[in-house]
mmCIF file of C-alpha atoms in Angstrom:
data_model
loop_
_atom_site.group_PDB
_atom_site.id
_atom_site.type_symbol
_atom_site.label_atom_id
_atom_site.label_comp_id
_atom_site.label_asym_id
_atom_site.label_seq_id
_atom_site.Cartn_x
_atom_site.Cartn_y
_atom_site.Cartn_z
ATOM 1 C CA ALA Z 1 19.431 -3.541 -94.038
ATOM 2 C CA GLN Z 2 18.576 0.063 -93.462
ATOM 3 C CA ARG Z 3 20.742 2.644 -95.191
ATOM 4 C CA VAL Z 4 20.532 6.410 -95.468
ATOM 5 C CA THR Z 5 22.509 8.277 -98.114
ATOM 6 C CA GLN Z 6 23.154 11.990 -98.138
ATOM 7 C CA PRO Z 7 25.106 12.540 -101.352
ATOM 8 C CA GLU Z 8 26.331 16.044 -100.585
ATOM 9 C CA LYS Z 9 28.875 16.477 -97.830
ATOM 10 C CA LEU Z 10 28.892 20.250 -98.305
ATOM 11 C CA LEU Z 11 26.276 22.610 -99.707
ATOM 12 C CA SER Z 12 26.703 26.339 -100.071
ATOM 13 C CA VAL Z 13 23.985 28.801 -101.097
ATOM 14 C CA PHE Z 14 23.375 32.527 -100.877
ATOM 15 C CA LYS Z 15 20.870 34.081 -98.527
ATOM 16 C CA GLY Z 16 17.432 34.182 -100.098
ATOM 17 C CA ALA Z 17 18.159 31.347 -102.518
ATOM 18 C CA PRO Z 18 16.228 28.068 -102.428
ATOM 19 C CA VAL Z 19 17.935 25.148 -100.788
ATOM 20 C CA GLU Z 20 17.433 21.400 -101.094
ATOM 21 C CA LEU Z 21 19.331 18.852 -99.025
ATOM 22 C CA LYS Z 22 19.085 15.412 -100.532
ATOM 23 C CA CYS Z 23 18.372 12.206 -98.680
ATOM 24 C CA ASN Z 24 17.861 8.771 -100.167
ATOM 25 C CA TYR Z 25 17.176 5.640 -98.236
ATOM 26 C CA SER Z 26 17.290 1.926 -98.715
ATOM 27 C CA TYR Z 27 14.875 -0.145 -96.679
ATOM 28 C CA SER Z 28 12.548 -2.997 -97.537
ATOM 29 C CA GLY Z 29 10.002 -2.353 -94.803
ATOM 30 C CA SER Z 30 7.845 0.618 -93.943
ATOM 31 C CA PRO Z 31 10.141 3.493 -93.025
ATOM 32 C CA GLU Z 32 9.767 6.469 -90.782
ATOM 33 C CA LEU Z 33 11.977 9.391 -91.804
ATOM 34 C CA PHE Z 34 13.419 12.293 -89.838
ATOM 35 C CA TRP Z 35 15.670 15.287 -90.280
ATOM 36 C CA TYR Z 36 17.962 16.248 -87.409
ATOM 37 C CA VAL Z 37 20.025 19.444 -87.275
ATOM 38 C CA GLN Z 38 23.120 20.516 -85.371
ATOM 39 C CA TYR Z 39 23.834 24.246 -85.194
ATOM 40 C CA SER Z 40 27.305 25.458 -84.295
ATOM 41 C CA ARG Z 41 28.142 24.679 -80.658
ATOM 42 C CA GLN Z 42 24.704 23.179 -80.044
ATOM 43 C CA ARG Z 43 23.428 19.660 -79.603
ATOM 44 C CA LEU Z 44 21.942 17.541 -82.312
ATOM 45 C CA GLN Z 45 18.168 18.063 -82.306
ATOM 46 C CA LEU Z 46 15.094 16.990 -84.204
ATOM 47 C CA LEU Z 47 14.042 19.326 -87.011
ATOM 48 C CA LEU Z 48 11.094 17.471 -88.469
ATOM 49 C CA ARG Z 49 9.567 14.050 -89.062
ATOM 50 C CA HIS Z 50 7.674 12.892 -92.123
ATOM 51 C CA ILE Z 51 4.563 11.696 -90.290
ATOM 52 C CA SER Z 52 3.936 15.182 -88.918
ATOM 53 C CA ARG Z 53 3.848 16.734 -92.385
ATOM 54 C CA GLU Z 54 4.767 20.036 -90.781
ATOM 55 C CA SER Z 55 6.929 22.977 -91.728
ATOM 56 C CA ILE Z 56 9.597 23.878 -89.190
ATOM 57 C CA LYS Z 57 11.651 27.080 -89.578
ATOM 58 C CA GLY Z 58 10.394 27.209 -93.157
ATOM 59 C CA PHE Z 59 11.718 23.732 -93.958
ATOM 60 C CA THR Z 60 9.565 20.970 -95.408
ATOM 61 C CA ALA Z 61 10.300 17.414 -96.472
ATOM 62 C CA ASP Z 62 8.127 14.990 -98.373
ATOM 63 C CA LEU Z 63 8.556 11.268 -98.275
ATOM 64 C CA ASN Z 64 8.648 9.873 -101.813
ATOM 65 C CA LYS Z 65 8.407 6.118 -101.532
ATOM 66 C CA GLY Z 66 8.707 5.628 -105.275
ATOM 67 C CA GLU Z 67 12.063 7.380 -105.377
ATOM 68 C CA THR Z 68 12.951 6.353 -101.796
ATOM 69 C CA SER Z 69 13.798 9.949 -101.008
ATOM 70 C CA PHE Z 70 13.135 12.439 -98.225
ATOM 71 C CA HIS Z 71 14.695 15.672 -99.432
ATOM 72 C CA LEU Z 72 14.673 18.717 -97.159
ATOM 73 C CA LYS Z 73 13.654 21.980 -98.810
ATOM 74 C CA LYS Z 74 13.384 25.642 -97.991
ATOM 75 C CA PRO Z 75 12.388 28.285 -100.537
ATOM 76 C CA PHE Z 76 14.461 31.140 -99.113
ATOM 77 C CA ALA Z 77 17.552 30.235 -97.114
ATOM 78 C CA GLN Z 78 18.636 32.368 -94.157
ATOM 79 C CA GLU Z 79 22.116 32.728 -92.661
ATOM 80 C CA GLU Z 80 20.898 31.146 -89.427
ATOM 81 C CA ASP Z 81 20.111 27.960 -91.369
ATOM 82 C CA SER Z 82 23.840 27.250 -91.606
ATOM 83 C CA ALA Z 83 24.324 23.934 -89.781
ATOM 84 C CA MET Z 84 24.903 20.201 -90.160
ATOM 85 C CA TYR Z 85 21.811 18.352 -91.297
ATOM 86 C CA TYR Z 86 21.306 14.621 -90.806
ATOM 87 C CA CYS Z 87 18.637 12.475 -92.374
ATOM 88 C CA ALA Z 88 17.556 9.477 -90.283
ATOM 89 C CA LEU Z 89 15.354 6.427 -90.696
ATOM 90 C CA ARG Z 90 13.746 3.842 -88.479
ATOM 91 C CA ASN Z 91 11.430 0.917 -88.955
ATOM 92 C CA TRP Z 92 7.812 2.023 -88.532
ATOM 93 C CA GLY Z 93 6.495 0.296 -85.434
ATOM 94 C CA GLY Z 94 9.481 -1.990 -85.157
ATOM 95 C CA SER Z 95 13.014 -1.639 -83.910
ATOM 96 C CA GLU Z 96 13.669 1.702 -82.353
ATOM 97 C CA LYS Z 97 17.143 1.949 -83.808
ATOM 98 C CA LEU Z 98 17.462 5.236 -85.664
ATOM 99 C CA VAL Z 99 19.879 5.004 -88.590
ATOM 100 C CA PHE Z 100 21.561 8.240 -89.623
ATOM 101 C CA GLY Z 101 23.137 9.448 -92.824
ATOM 102 C CA LYS Z 102 26.595 11.008 -92.847
ATOM 103 C CA GLY Z 103 25.223 14.528 -92.870
ATOM 104 C CA THR Z 104 25.356 17.600 -95.091
ATOM 105 C CA LYS Z 105 26.990 20.799 -93.963
ATOM 106 C CA LEU Z 106 24.910 23.727 -95.180
ATOM 107 C CA THR Z 107 26.471 27.155 -95.408
ATOM 108 C CA VAL Z 108 24.272 30.121 -96.233
ATOM 109 C CA ASN Z 109 26.373 33.049 -97.383
ATOM 110 C CA PRO Z 110 25.288 36.681 -96.920
ATOM 111 C CA GLY P 1 19.361 18.824 -65.118
ATOM 112 C CA ALA P 2 17.372 19.935 -68.115
ATOM 113 C CA GLY P 3 19.179 17.914 -70.737
ATOM 114 C CA VAL P 4 21.152 14.736 -71.343
ATOM 115 C CA SER P 5 24.456 14.943 -69.534
ATOM 116 C CA GLN P 6 27.586 13.078 -70.579
ATOM 117 C CA SER P 7 30.938 12.723 -68.871
ATOM 118 C CA PRO P 8 33.763 13.115 -69.393
ATOM 119 C CA SER P 9 33.459 15.643 -72.180
ATOM 120 C CA ASN P 10 37.003 14.840 -73.256
ATOM 121 C CA LYS P 11 39.110 11.787 -72.596
ATOM 122 C CA VAL P 12 42.634 11.099 -73.797
ATOM 123 C CA THR P 13 43.921 7.623 -73.112
ATOM 124 C CA GLU P 14 46.705 5.309 -74.151
ATOM 125 C CA LYS P 15 46.161 2.330 -76.397
ATOM 126 C CA GLY P 16 45.291 -0.730 -74.346
ATOM 127 C CA LYS P 17 43.673 1.103 -71.455
ATOM 128 C CA ASP P 18 40.013 0.716 -70.477
ATOM 129 C CA VAL P 19 37.650 3.706 -70.512
ATOM 130 C CA GLU P 20 34.201 4.345 -69.112
ATOM 131 C CA LEU P 21 31.815 6.900 -70.542
ATOM 132 C CA ARG P 22 28.782 7.980 -68.586
ATOM 133 C CA CYS P 23 25.367 9.206 -69.666
ATOM 134 C CA ASP P 24 22.658 10.755 -67.503
ATOM 135 C CA PRO P 25 19.410 10.827 -69.484
ATOM 136 C CA ILE P 26 16.585 13.287 -69.047
ATOM 137 C CA SER P 27 14.533 12.314 -66.003
ATOM 138 C CA GLY P 28 11.590 10.123 -66.970
ATOM 139 C CA HIS P 29 13.021 9.100 -70.325
ATOM 140 C CA THR P 30 12.721 5.353 -70.649
ATOM 141 C CA ALA P 31 14.763 4.875 -73.830
ATOM 142 C CA LEU P 32 18.505 5.505 -74.055
ATOM 143 C CA TYR P 33 20.781 5.245 -77.069
ATOM 144 C CA TRP P 34 24.524 5.262 -77.681
ATOM 145 C CA TYR P 35 26.009 6.380 -80.981
ATOM 146 C CA ARG P 36 29.569 6.807 -82.200
ATOM 147 C CA GLN P 37 30.710 9.513 -84.583
ATOM 148 C CA ARG P 38 34.147 9.199 -86.110
ATOM 149 C CA LEU P 39 35.735 12.222 -87.716
ATOM 150 C CA GLY P 40 33.942 13.094 -90.946
ATOM 151 C CA GLN P 41 31.485 10.253 -90.569
ATOM 152 C CA GLY P 42 27.828 9.988 -89.675
ATOM 153 C CA LEU P 43 26.344 8.677 -86.470
ATOM 154 C CA GLU P 44 26.930 4.968 -86.013
ATOM 155 C CA PHE P 45 24.375 3.182 -83.808
ATOM 156 C CA LEU P 46 25.889 1.186 -80.964
ATOM 157 C CA ILE P 47 23.160 0.101 -78.537
ATOM 158 C CA TYR P 48 19.672 0.973 -77.358
ATOM 159 C CA PHE P 49 18.114 0.497 -73.914
ATOM 160 C CA GLN P 50 14.457 0.359 -72.986
ATOM 161 C CA GLY P 51 14.530 0.648 -69.207
ATOM 162 C CA ASN P 52 17.530 -1.395 -68.141
ATOM 163 C CA SER P 53 17.274 -4.021 -70.863
ATOM 164 C CA ALA P 54 18.977 -3.746 -74.234
ATOM 165 C CA PRO P 55 16.672 -4.980 -77.017
ATOM 166 C CA ASP P 56 19.172 -3.973 -79.672
ATOM 167 C CA LYS P 57 22.918 -4.116 -79.180
ATOM 168 C CA SER P 58 23.648 -4.943 -82.779
ATOM 169 C CA GLY P 59 25.910 -1.967 -83.292
ATOM 170 C CA LEU P 60 28.541 -2.801 -80.695
ATOM 171 C CA PRO P 61 31.630 -3.243 -82.884
ATOM 172 C CA SER P 62 33.403 -5.900 -80.837
ATOM 173 C CA ASP P 63 33.348 -7.671 -77.499
ATOM 174 C CA ARG P 64 35.626 -4.923 -76.170
ATOM 175 C CA PHE P 65 32.536 -2.728 -76.064
ATOM 176 C CA SER P 66 29.846 -3.158 -73.431
ATOM 177 C CA ALA P 67 27.139 -1.008 -71.908
ATOM 178 C CA GLU P 68 24.827 -1.184 -68.973
ATOM 179 C CA ARG P 69 22.026 0.870 -67.562
ATOM 180 C CA THR P 70 20.739 1.151 -64.041
ATOM 181 C CA GLY P 71 16.938 1.161 -64.067
ATOM 182 C CA GLU P 72 15.754 4.095 -66.165
ATOM 183 C CA SER P 73 18.716 6.172 -65.166
ATOM 184 C CA VAL P 74 22.428 6.341 -65.756
ATOM 185 C CA SER P 75 24.146 4.342 -68.470
ATOM 186 C CA THR P 76 27.815 3.483 -68.778
ATOM 187 C CA LEU P 77 29.594 2.569 -72.003
ATOM 188 C CA THR P 78 32.812 0.680 -71.365
ATOM 189 C CA ILE P 79 35.553 0.162 -73.909
ATOM 190 C CA GLN P 80 38.215 -2.327 -72.894
ATOM 191 C CA ARG P 81 41.745 -2.438 -74.297
ATOM 192 C CA THR P 82 41.186 0.677 -76.360
ATOM 193 C CA GLN P 83 42.538 0.888 -79.894
ATOM 194 C CA GLN P 84 43.299 3.955 -81.988
ATOM 195 C CA GLU P 85 40.265 3.264 -84.194
ATOM 196 C CA ASP P 86 38.065 3.753 -81.117
ATOM 197 C CA SER P 87 38.861 7.477 -81.248
ATOM 198 C CA ALA P 88 35.546 9.236 -81.844
ATOM 199 C CA VAL P 89 32.820 11.289 -80.266
ATOM 200 C CA TYR P 90 30.443 9.045 -78.329
ATOM 201 C CA LEU P 91 26.939 10.473 -78.244
ATOM 202 C CA CYS P 92 24.194 9.494 -75.867
ATOM 203 C CA ALA P 93 20.524 10.258 -76.455
ATOM 204 C CA SER P 94 17.337 9.606 -74.554
ATOM 205 C CA SER P 95 13.656 9.677 -75.397
ATOM 206 C CA PHE P 96 10.357 9.477 -73.571
ATOM 207 C CA GLY P 97 9.244 6.140 -74.870
ATOM 208 C CA THR P 98 9.713 5.424 -78.521
ATOM 209 C CA LEU P 99 6.498 6.682 -80.074
ATOM 210 C CA THR P 100 7.677 9.971 -81.533
ATOM 211 C CA GLY P 101 11.175 9.046 -82.603
ATOM 212 C CA GLU P 102 12.490 12.268 -81.092
ATOM 213 C CA LEU P 103 15.845 11.706 -79.500
ATOM 214 C CA PHE P 104 17.395 14.247 -77.143
ATOM 215 C CA PHE P 105 21.152 14.216 -77.470
ATOM 216 C CA GLY P 106 23.943 14.991 -75.071
ATOM 217 C CA GLU P 107 27.003 16.988 -76.030
ATOM 218 C CA GLY P 108 29.076 13.875 -76.428
ATOM 219 C CA SER P 109 32.275 12.461 -74.990
ATOM 220 C CA ARG P 110 35.293 12.943 -77.236
ATOM 221 C CA LEU P 111 37.656 9.979 -76.883
ATOM 222 C CA THR P 112 41.205 10.136 -78.193
ATOM 223 C CA VAL P 113 43.311 6.991 -78.071
ATOM 224 C CA LEU P 114 47.020 7.637 -78.502
#
């Protein structure tokens, strides 16, 4: 069964500090990983996906199959990064069901 | 409209009543998903439509829950004989096919069962 674990419910950092939101997954097949973000009073939206290997709003995430992790990182956090972040997984080329973690609330303090 | 539209945005009902939640996906989006989010919890998958067929309905928690979709358009999630544990935000999302994995979410329907 697919499972996504985000161990931190809350994460608080100061502006300019590095930030890392952890995501671990459990899946026997070939996974496809995503990060979704929900800013205050906005809809849940895609932030980035591992196959794109892109940096969005300064965030990057690398899929580590050995550690079954897909941590989200940003070297210098900004106040506007404060939001709920959800890690999600689906079966590569298979079922389209996207399985989400419980989310991490990031607060960037001034 | 430009985005996924859900109605009602808020629904308060009494235990035992039936409720219907509606989702209008983005025009042209063939895939449609329903998720449930209980307070303090993550998104729980309920059902997924490709066109008007449901290849995966594995997340429906009981036979009180059902969903249908008309063509590649509106979807309705029906909860019969509501229970207090059904209280949650019900999120709908749509996508243009399934290649990218990018889901576009609605604002959700908040259901409160008294």
